[in-house]
mmCIF file of C-alpha atoms in Angstrom:
data_model
loop_
_atom_site.group_PDB
_atom_site.id
_atom_site.type_symbol
_atom_site.label_atom_id
_atom_site.label_comp_id
_atom_site.label_asym_id
_atom_site.label_seq_id
_atom_site.Cartn_x
_atom_site.Cartn_y
_atom_site.Cartn_z
ATOM 1 C CA MET A 989 101.299 74.539 99.328
ATOM 2 C CA SER A 990 100.057 71.606 101.316
ATOM 3 C CA LEU A 991 98.183 72.199 104.617
ATOM 4 C CA GLY A 992 100.780 70.019 106.274
ATOM 5 C CA ARG A 993 103.667 72.209 105.265
ATOM 6 C CA LEU A 994 101.765 75.339 106.334
ATOM 7 C CA SER A 995 101.165 73.738 109.701
ATOM 8 C CA ILE A 996 104.912 72.993 110.185
ATOM 9 C CA GLN A 997 105.721 76.540 109.237
ATOM 10 C CA ARG A 998 103.290 77.891 111.766
ATOM 11 C CA LEU A 999 104.740 75.618 114.461
ATOM 12 C CA ARG A 1000 108.215 76.825 113.695
ATOM 13 C CA ARG A 1001 107.090 80.462 113.797
ATOM 14 C CA GLY A 1002 105.347 79.913 117.091
ATOM 15 C CA LEU A 1003 108.426 78.370 118.650
ATOM 16 C CA TYR A 1004 110.565 81.282 117.453
ATOM 17 C CA LYS A 1005 108.177 83.799 118.971
ATOM 18 C CA HIS A 1006 109.039 82.460 122.369
ATOM 19 C CA LEU A 1007 112.793 82.579 121.616
ATOM 20 C CA ASP A 1008 112.370 86.195 120.228
ATOM 21 C CA HIS A 1009 110.538 87.247 123.430
ATOM 22 C CA TRP A 1010 113.455 85.956 125.533
ATOM 23 C CA GLN A 1011 116.079 87.626 123.214
ATOM 24 C CA GLU A 1012 114.286 90.977 123.321
ATOM 25 C CA ARG A 1013 113.616 91.160 127.059
ATOM 26 C CA ASP A 1014 116.448 93.707 127.398
ATOM 27 C CA ARG A 1015 117.093 94.499 123.685
ATOM 28 C CA VAL A 1016 115.204 95.997 120.805
ATOM 29 C CA ALA A 1017 115.179 94.967 117.122
ATOM 30 C CA GLN A 1018 116.378 97.700 114.875
ATOM 31 C CA TRP A 1019 115.976 97.674 111.093
ATOM 32 C CA LEU A 1020 118.721 99.506 109.176
ATOM 33 C CA LEU A 1021 119.609 100.034 105.484
ATOM 34 C CA LEU A 1022 122.185 98.367 103.176
ATOM 35 C CA ILE A 1023 123.107 100.156 100.062
ATOM 36 C CA GLY A 1024 125.617 100.104 97.128
ATOM 37 C CA ARG A 1025 125.909 100.324 93.392
ATOM 38 C CA ALA A 1026 125.193 97.001 91.780
ATOM 39 C CA PRO A 1027 124.091 95.380 88.599
ATOM 40 C CA PHE A 1028 120.523 94.118 88.141
ATOM 41 C CA PRO A 1029 119.785 91.747 90.969
ATOM 42 C CA ASP A 1030 119.619 88.342 89.460
ATOM 43 C CA ALA A 1031 120.611 84.806 90.206
ATOM 44 C CA GLY A 1032 124.311 84.641 91.061
ATOM 45 C CA ARG A 1033 124.816 88.451 91.069
ATOM 46 C CA LEU A 1034 123.149 89.430 94.423
ATOM 47 C CA ASN A 1035 125.588 89.879 97.327
ATOM 48 C CA PRO A 1036 123.983 91.663 100.285
ATOM 49 C CA ALA A 1037 127.187 91.207 102.263
ATOM 50 C CA SER A 1038 128.917 93.728 99.890
ATOM 51 C CA LEU A 1039 126.498 96.504 100.642
ATOM 52 C CA ALA A 1040 127.282 99.328 103.081
ATOM 53 C CA PRO A 1041 125.086 99.724 106.204
ATOM 54 C CA ILE A 1042 123.329 102.998 106.965
ATOM 55 C CA VAL A 1043 122.355 102.825 110.656
ATOM 56 C CA PRO A 1044 119.539 105.075 112.013
ATOM 57 C CA PRO A 1045 119.747 106.692 115.398
ATOM 58 C CA PRO A 1046 119.286 104.161 118.183
ATOM 59 C CA ASP A 1047 115.775 105.363 119.105
ATOM 60 C CA ARG A 1048 114.157 104.224 115.818
ATOM 61 C CA PHE A 1049 114.405 101.951 112.857
ATOM 62 C CA TRP A 1050 114.456 102.401 109.002
ATOM 63 C CA ALA A 1051 112.905 99.695 106.833
ATOM 64 C CA ASP A 1052 111.289 99.013 103.557
ATOM 65 C CA PRO A 1053 113.580 101.316 101.505
ATOM 66 C CA PHE A 1054 112.724 102.524 97.993
ATOM 67 C CA ILE A 1055 115.314 104.389 95.923
ATOM 68 C CA TRP A 1056 114.456 107.311 93.614
ATOM 69 C CA SER A 1057 116.676 109.513 91.465
ATOM 70 C CA ARG A 1058 115.989 112.817 89.770
ATOM 71 C CA ASP A 1059 118.255 115.399 88.088
ATOM 72 C CA GLY A 1060 121.434 113.484 89.115
ATOM 73 C CA ARG A 1061 120.407 113.397 92.744
ATOM 74 C CA CYS A 1062 119.348 110.320 94.824
ATOM 75 C CA TRP A 1063 116.891 109.775 97.594
ATOM 76 C CA VAL A 1064 115.776 106.794 99.646
ATOM 77 C CA PHE A 1065 112.249 106.678 101.106
ATOM 78 C CA VAL A 1066 111.840 104.535 104.170
ATOM 79 C CA GLU A 1067 109.453 103.457 106.861
ATOM 80 C CA GLU A 1068 110.715 105.321 109.953
ATOM 81 C CA LEU A 1069 109.495 103.959 113.243
ATOM 82 C CA PRO A 1070 110.343 105.692 116.559
ATOM 83 C CA PHE A 1071 110.513 103.129 119.342
ATOM 84 C CA GLU A 1072 108.718 105.500 121.694
ATOM 85 C CA SER A 1073 105.502 105.818 119.637
ATOM 86 C CA ARG A 1074 105.801 102.542 117.682
ATOM 87 C CA ILE A 1075 103.823 104.112 114.822
ATOM 88 C CA GLY A 1076 105.580 104.147 111.442
ATOM 89 C CA ARG A 1077 105.749 107.151 109.233
ATOM 90 C CA ILE A 1078 107.267 107.717 105.758
ATOM 91 C CA SER A 1079 110.500 109.618 105.744
ATOM 92 C CA VAL A 1080 113.166 110.472 103.080
ATOM 93 C CA LEU A 1081 116.939 110.702 103.054
ATOM 94 C CA GLU A 1082 118.933 112.474 100.439
ATOM 95 C CA LEU A 1083 122.142 110.570 99.557
ATOM 96 C CA ASP A 1084 125.478 111.978 98.309
ATOM 97 C CA ASP A 1085 127.564 110.565 95.426
ATOM 98 C CA ALA A 1086 128.964 107.935 97.879
ATOM 99 C CA LEU A 1087 125.399 106.906 98.716
ATOM 100 C CA ARG A 1088 125.695 108.343 102.368
ATOM 101 C CA PRO A 1089 122.993 110.425 103.960
ATOM 102 C CA MET A 1090 123.392 114.158 103.569
ATOM 103 C CA GLY A 1091 121.403 114.929 106.665
ATOM 104 C CA SER A 1092 118.651 113.673 108.986
ATOM 105 C CA ALA A 1093 115.616 111.782 107.660
ATOM 106 C CA THR A 1094 112.698 114.197 106.796
ATOM 107 C CA PRO A 1095 109.124 112.988 107.407
ATOM 108 C CA VAL A 1096 106.934 113.211 104.284
ATOM 109 C CA LEU A 1097 103.829 111.307 105.425
ATOM 110 C CA ASP A 1098 103.210 111.338 109.120
ATOM 111 C CA GLU A 1099 99.644 110.327 110.119
ATOM 112 C CA PRO A 1100 97.866 108.914 113.299
ATOM 113 C CA ARG A 1101 97.926 105.429 111.641
ATOM 114 C CA HIS A 1102 100.888 103.216 111.025
ATOM 115 C CA LEU A 1103 102.531 103.648 107.568
ATOM 116 C CA SER A 1104 105.249 101.608 105.946
ATOM 117 C CA TYR A 1105 106.435 100.299 102.533
ATOM 118 C CA PRO A 1106 106.572 103.626 100.589
ATOM 119 C CA TYR A 1107 106.107 102.085 97.115
ATOM 120 C CA LEU A 1108 106.925 104.620 94.289
ATOM 121 C CA PHE A 1109 105.746 104.444 90.662
ATOM 122 C CA GLU A 1110 105.486 106.829 87.767
ATOM 123 C CA TYR A 1111 102.374 107.330 85.624
ATOM 124 C CA SER A 1112 101.555 109.916 82.963
ATOM 125 C CA GLY A 1113 104.688 111.863 83.845
ATOM 126 C CA GLU A 1114 103.848 112.091 87.588
ATOM 127 C CA LEU A 1115 105.175 110.343 90.623
ATOM 128 C CA PHE A 1116 102.971 108.415 93.019
ATOM 129 C CA MET A 1117 103.331 106.582 96.347
ATOM 130 C CA VAL A 1118 101.354 103.660 97.707
ATOM 131 C CA PRO A 1119 102.330 103.217 101.362
ATOM 132 C CA GLU A 1120 101.147 100.308 103.434
ATOM 133 C CA SER A 1121 98.427 101.024 105.935
ATOM 134 C CA ALA A 1122 96.889 97.589 106.540
ATOM 135 C CA GLY A 1123 95.239 98.624 109.789
ATOM 136 C CA SER A 1124 93.101 101.226 107.990
ATOM 137 C CA GLY A 1125 91.473 98.612 105.727
ATOM 138 C CA ARG A 1126 92.449 100.655 102.611
ATOM 139 C CA ILE A 1127 95.115 100.856 99.992
ATOM 140 C CA ASP A 1128 95.747 104.555 99.464
ATOM 141 C CA CYS A 1129 97.587 106.248 96.672
ATOM 142 C CA TYR A 1130 99.329 109.678 97.049
ATOM 143 C CA ARG A 1131 100.546 112.049 94.319
ATOM 144 C CA CYS A 1132 103.767 113.995 94.655
ATOM 145 C CA VAL A 1133 103.162 117.744 94.485
ATOM 146 C CA GLU A 1134 106.669 118.886 95.379
ATOM 147 C CA PHE A 1135 109.418 116.356 95.236
ATOM 148 C CA PRO A 1136 110.438 114.799 97.586
ATOM 149 C CA THR A 1137 108.592 116.167 100.660
ATOM 150 C CA ARG A 1138 104.997 117.040 99.675
ATOM 151 C CA TRP A 1139 102.435 114.436 98.897
ATOM 152 C CA THR A 1140 98.598 114.575 98.598
ATOM 153 C CA LEU A 1141 96.099 111.792 98.722
ATOM 154 C CA GLU A 1142 94.918 111.041 95.229
ATOM 155 C CA LEU A 1143 92.435 108.199 95.899
ATOM 156 C CA SER A 1144 91.928 104.913 97.616
ATOM 157 C CA LEU A 1145 92.649 102.072 95.192
ATOM 158 C CA MET A 1146 90.877 99.536 97.463
ATOM 159 C CA THR A 1147 88.871 99.632 100.572
ATOM 160 C CA GLY A 1148 87.659 96.889 102.966
ATOM 161 C CA ILE A 1149 90.891 94.982 102.692
ATOM 162 C CA GLN A 1150 93.728 94.541 105.196
ATOM 163 C CA ALA A 1151 96.541 94.528 102.627
ATOM 164 C CA ALA A 1152 100.271 94.705 103.080
ATOM 165 C CA ASP A 1153 103.083 95.796 100.717
ATOM 166 C CA ALA A 1154 101.023 96.723 97.733
ATOM 167 C CA THR A 1155 103.230 96.714 94.677
ATOM 168 C CA LEU A 1156 102.077 98.197 91.317
ATOM 169 C CA PHE A 1157 103.531 97.743 87.823
ATOM 170 C CA GLU A 1158 102.527 97.426 84.239
ATOM 171 C CA HIS A 1159 102.889 94.193 82.358
ATOM 172 C CA ASP A 1160 101.519 92.804 79.176
ATOM 173 C CA GLY A 1161 98.766 95.329 78.676
ATOM 174 C CA HIS A 1162 97.547 95.375 82.340
ATOM 175 C CA TRP A 1163 98.371 97.265 85.501
ATOM 176 C CA TRP A 1164 98.919 94.797 88.321
ATOM 177 C CA LEU A 1165 98.686 95.197 91.979
ATOM 178 C CA LEU A 1166 100.283 92.423 94.110
ATOM 179 C CA CYS A 1167 99.963 92.346 97.915
ATOM 180 C CA ALA A 1168 99.642 90.151 101.007
ATOM 181 C CA ALA A 1169 96.371 90.369 102.851
ATOM 182 C CA ARG A 1170 94.274 89.098 105.776
ATOM 183 C CA ALA A 1171 91.593 87.298 103.767
ATOM 184 C CA PRO A 1172 89.819 83.862 103.533
ATOM 185 C CA GLY A 1173 92.648 81.323 102.901
ATOM 186 C CA ALA A 1174 95.306 84.013 103.213
ATOM 187 C CA HIS A 1175 97.674 85.067 106.077
ATOM 188 C CA ILE A 1176 99.209 88.526 105.849
ATOM 189 C CA ASN A 1177 102.663 87.166 106.332
ATOM 190 C CA GLY A 1178 102.340 84.128 104.001
ATOM 191 C CA SER A 1179 100.201 85.116 101.019
ATOM 192 C CA LEU A 1180 100.386 86.703 97.549
ATOM 193 C CA LEU A 1181 97.219 88.089 96.002
ATOM 194 C CA ALA A 1182 96.975 89.721 92.573
ATOM 195 C CA PHE A 1183 94.521 92.278 91.044
ATOM 196 C CA HIS A 1184 94.582 93.887 87.609
ATOM 197 C CA ALA A 1185 93.182 97.033 85.932
ATOM 198 C CA GLY A 1186 93.504 99.000 82.764
ATOM 199 C CA GLN A 1187 95.374 101.872 84.578
ATOM 200 C CA PRO A 1188 96.669 102.337 88.111
ATOM 201 C CA LEU A 1189 94.586 105.314 89.285
ATOM 202 C CA THR A 1190 91.339 103.536 89.713
ATOM 203 C CA ASP A 1191 89.346 101.822 92.419
ATOM 204 C CA ARG A 1192 88.074 99.123 90.058
ATOM 205 C CA TRP A 1193 90.520 96.200 90.427
ATOM 206 C CA THR A 1194 89.694 92.726 89.162
ATOM 207 C CA PRO A 1195 90.919 90.039 91.501
ATOM 208 C CA HIS A 1196 92.848 87.130 89.977
ATOM 209 C CA PRO A 1197 90.706 84.006 89.916
ATOM 210 C CA CYS A 1198 93.545 82.005 91.497
ATOM 211 C CA ASN A 1199 93.863 84.223 94.558
ATOM 212 C CA PRO A 1200 95.741 83.712 96.725
ATOM 213 C CA LEU A 1201 98.367 82.917 94.066
ATOM 214 C CA VAL A 1202 100.840 81.827 96.854
ATOM 215 C CA ARG A 1203 100.121 80.417 100.355
ATOM 216 C CA ASP A 1204 103.575 80.044 101.838
ATOM 217 C CA PHE A 1205 105.211 81.864 104.821
ATOM 218 C CA SER A 1206 108.639 81.385 103.035
ATOM 219 C CA ARG A 1207 107.765 83.244 99.838
ATOM 220 C CA GLY A 1208 104.322 84.763 99.853
ATOM 221 C CA ARG A 1209 104.461 88.376 101.113
ATOM 222 C CA PRO A 1210 106.020 90.926 98.726
ATOM 223 C CA GLY A 1211 109.526 92.227 99.553
ATOM 224 C CA GLY A 1212 110.044 95.057 97.263
ATOM 225 C CA ARG A 1213 109.595 96.401 93.666
ATOM 226 C CA VAL A 1214 108.845 93.892 90.923
ATOM 227 C CA LEU A 1215 111.710 94.326 88.455
ATOM 228 C CA PRO A 1216 111.435 93.709 84.702
ATOM 229 C CA ARG A 1217 114.298 91.673 83.317
ATOM 230 C CA GLY A 1218 113.954 92.973 79.736
ATOM 231 C CA ASP A 1219 112.964 89.695 78.218
ATOM 232 C CA GLY A 1220 109.357 89.795 79.284
ATOM 233 C CA ARG A 1221 109.881 88.095 82.588
ATOM 234 C CA LEU A 1222 109.826 89.720 85.962
ATOM 235 C CA ILE A 1223 111.800 89.397 89.253
ATOM 236 C CA ARG A 1224 109.612 89.471 92.349
ATOM 237 C CA PRO A 1225 111.381 89.962 95.760
ATOM 238 C CA ALA A 1226 109.437 87.837 98.334
ATOM 239 C CA GLN A 1227 109.819 87.719 102.169
ATOM 240 C CA ASP A 1228 110.975 84.565 103.783
ATOM 241 C CA SER A 1229 109.122 84.649 107.149
ATOM 242 C CA VAL A 1230 110.212 81.183 108.358
ATOM 243 C CA PRO A 1231 111.082 80.754 111.207
ATOM 244 C CA ARG A 1232 110.359 84.462 112.058
ATOM 245 C CA TYR A 1233 108.967 87.473 110.258
ATOM 246 C CA GLY A 1234 111.507 88.972 107.860
ATOM 247 C CA PHE A 1235 114.137 86.298 108.385
ATOM 248 C CA GLY A 1236 115.223 86.261 104.770
ATOM 249 C CA LEU A 1237 114.409 87.111 101.203
ATOM 250 C CA ARG A 1238 113.802 85.209 97.975
ATOM 251 C CA LEU A 1239 113.965 86.326 94.340
ATOM 252 C CA MET A 1240 111.121 84.693 92.351
ATOM 253 C CA GLU A 1241 111.220 84.847 88.560
ATOM 254 C CA ILE A 1242 107.590 85.324 87.345
ATOM 255 C CA GLU A 1243 107.345 82.977 84.297
ATOM 256 C CA ARG A 1244 103.659 83.605 83.675
ATOM 257 C CA LEU A 1245 101.303 86.340 84.794
ATOM 258 C CA THR A 1246 97.989 86.537 82.935
ATOM 259 C CA ALA A 1247 94.370 87.328 83.842
ATOM 260 C CA ASP A 1248 93.840 83.638 84.484
ATOM 261 C CA GLY A 1249 97.247 82.042 85.252
ATOM 262 C CA TYR A 1250 100.352 82.447 87.379
ATOM 263 C CA ARG A 1251 103.629 80.628 87.668
ATOM 264 C CA GLU A 1252 106.918 81.528 89.329
ATOM 265 C CA ARG A 1253 110.194 79.849 90.308
ATOM 266 C CA GLU A 1254 112.859 80.677 92.892
ATOM 267 C CA ILE A 1255 116.225 81.976 91.451
ATOM 268 C CA TRP A 1256 117.893 83.143 94.678
ATOM 269 C CA HIS A 1257 117.460 82.803 98.498
ATOM 270 C CA GLY A 1258 119.335 84.505 101.253
ATOM 271 C CA THR A 1259 118.800 85.027 105.009
ATOM 272 C CA GLY A 1260 120.001 87.704 107.354
ATOM 273 C CA PRO A 1261 122.466 85.410 109.192
ATOM 274 C CA GLY A 1262 123.834 84.086 105.909
ATOM 275 C CA CYS A 1263 124.218 87.425 104.098
ATOM 276 C CA GLY A 1264 126.268 89.486 106.535
ATOM 277 C CA GLY A 1265 125.405 88.051 109.921
ATOM 278 C CA TRP A 1266 122.213 90.144 110.431
ATOM 279 C CA ARG A 1267 119.303 88.898 112.476
ATOM 280 C CA ALA A 1268 116.917 89.360 109.551
ATOM 281 C CA MET A 1269 116.670 90.804 106.114
ATOM 282 C CA HIS A 1270 113.290 91.250 104.203
ATOM 283 C CA HIS A 1271 113.283 93.900 101.470
ATOM 284 C CA LEU A 1272 115.113 94.840 98.226
ATOM 285 C CA ASP A 1273 114.876 97.633 95.671
ATOM 286 C CA TRP A 1274 116.940 98.451 92.708
ATOM 287 C CA HIS A 1275 116.702 101.694 90.697
ATOM 288 C CA ALA A 1276 119.251 103.401 88.328
ATOM 289 C CA GLY A 1277 122.063 101.040 89.223
ATOM 290 C CA ILE A 1278 121.646 101.356 92.986
ATOM 291 C CA LEU A 1279 120.642 98.466 95.151
ATOM 292 C CA VAL A 1280 119.135 99.030 98.607
ATOM 293 C CA MET A 1281 118.053 96.377 101.203
ATOM 294 C CA ASP A 1282 117.196 96.375 104.866
ATOM 295 C CA ALA A 1283 118.600 94.217 107.690
ATOM 296 C CA GLN A 1284 117.904 93.847 111.354
ATOM 297 C CA GLN A 1285 120.129 93.970 114.456
ATOM 298 C CA LEU A 1286 119.464 93.799 118.220
ATOM 299 C CA LEU A 1287 120.359 96.883 120.225
ATOM 300 C CA PRO A 1288 120.431 97.241 124.104
ATOM 301 C CA ARG A 1289 117.181 98.800 125.245
ATOM 302 C CA VAL A 1290 117.261 102.338 126.650
ATOM 303 C CA PRO A 1291 114.561 103.686 129.014
ATOM 304 C CA ALA A 1292 112.706 105.551 126.266
ATOM 305 C CA GLN A 1293 112.136 102.315 124.429
ATOM 306 C CA ALA A 1294 109.109 101.189 126.418
ATOM 307 C CA GLY A 1295 108.587 97.971 124.383
ATOM 308 C CA PRO A 1296 109.913 96.115 121.430
ATOM 309 C CA ALA A 1297 109.204 97.498 117.964
ATOM 310 C CA THR A 1298 106.913 95.018 116.335
ATOM 311 C CA ARG A 1299 105.903 94.382 112.790
ATOM 312 C CA PRO A 1300 102.672 92.796 111.581
#
């Protein structure tokens, strides 16, 4: 992306920060879930307005949902952020056959640091989670010891990096880790970096020589699981953070991902206002025929909500 376009994007984002401050002076931004049974999300088949909302209690938000199913049952893992503490934790909701919560959210990772984006993947018959904790300067991987509530730290995949939304998957003989990061030439809300290794449980990741692969506030930062199409190509959800963080979502088809090259093209774009009248929308996951997204609304502020819930 040209420096001129990046400058224009930064200008628009700066102007909207002032507008958001005015809108949120007596209200709070709450993320909620959108869910439904749906075919593989592809160009022309993704309709967020058809999904049913799952709204958290008014004193918190739920964002960054990831679906997992086991033994005919279904769970959704989320970032749960109570407005009073403004520190995110990872919680899980079990869903019934109608995809409605069967009870309250149960915390599964609750630490003194902010956690979000509970990315799930399987390897060697075990389930792992890589939550975002950019403020810690690490990308940590947890192993599930009792599904869905008990997790133990397995290892730090990377240290010395402020990375957001780490997304791991296997492709063409490599394990890949995509993320956004605060790094030279990269903004955490407008970048895509790639690293590869022979297996995912390692702290030896080779950075892609073209990093950052993307420098663009409208499609850089990951927005959910990378989904294989079945023909060797991949679908990458990407956050559209123009004019504000999390304003919309793009589906990017990865046409080439090798140790020395990268190419993608947009196949779908939607915004919160255009896909159901939401204020924002920035994440997608699809698993076992179930599609889950998140969306944002404004709620009246109550006394316990001492300040607006913010995202990086």
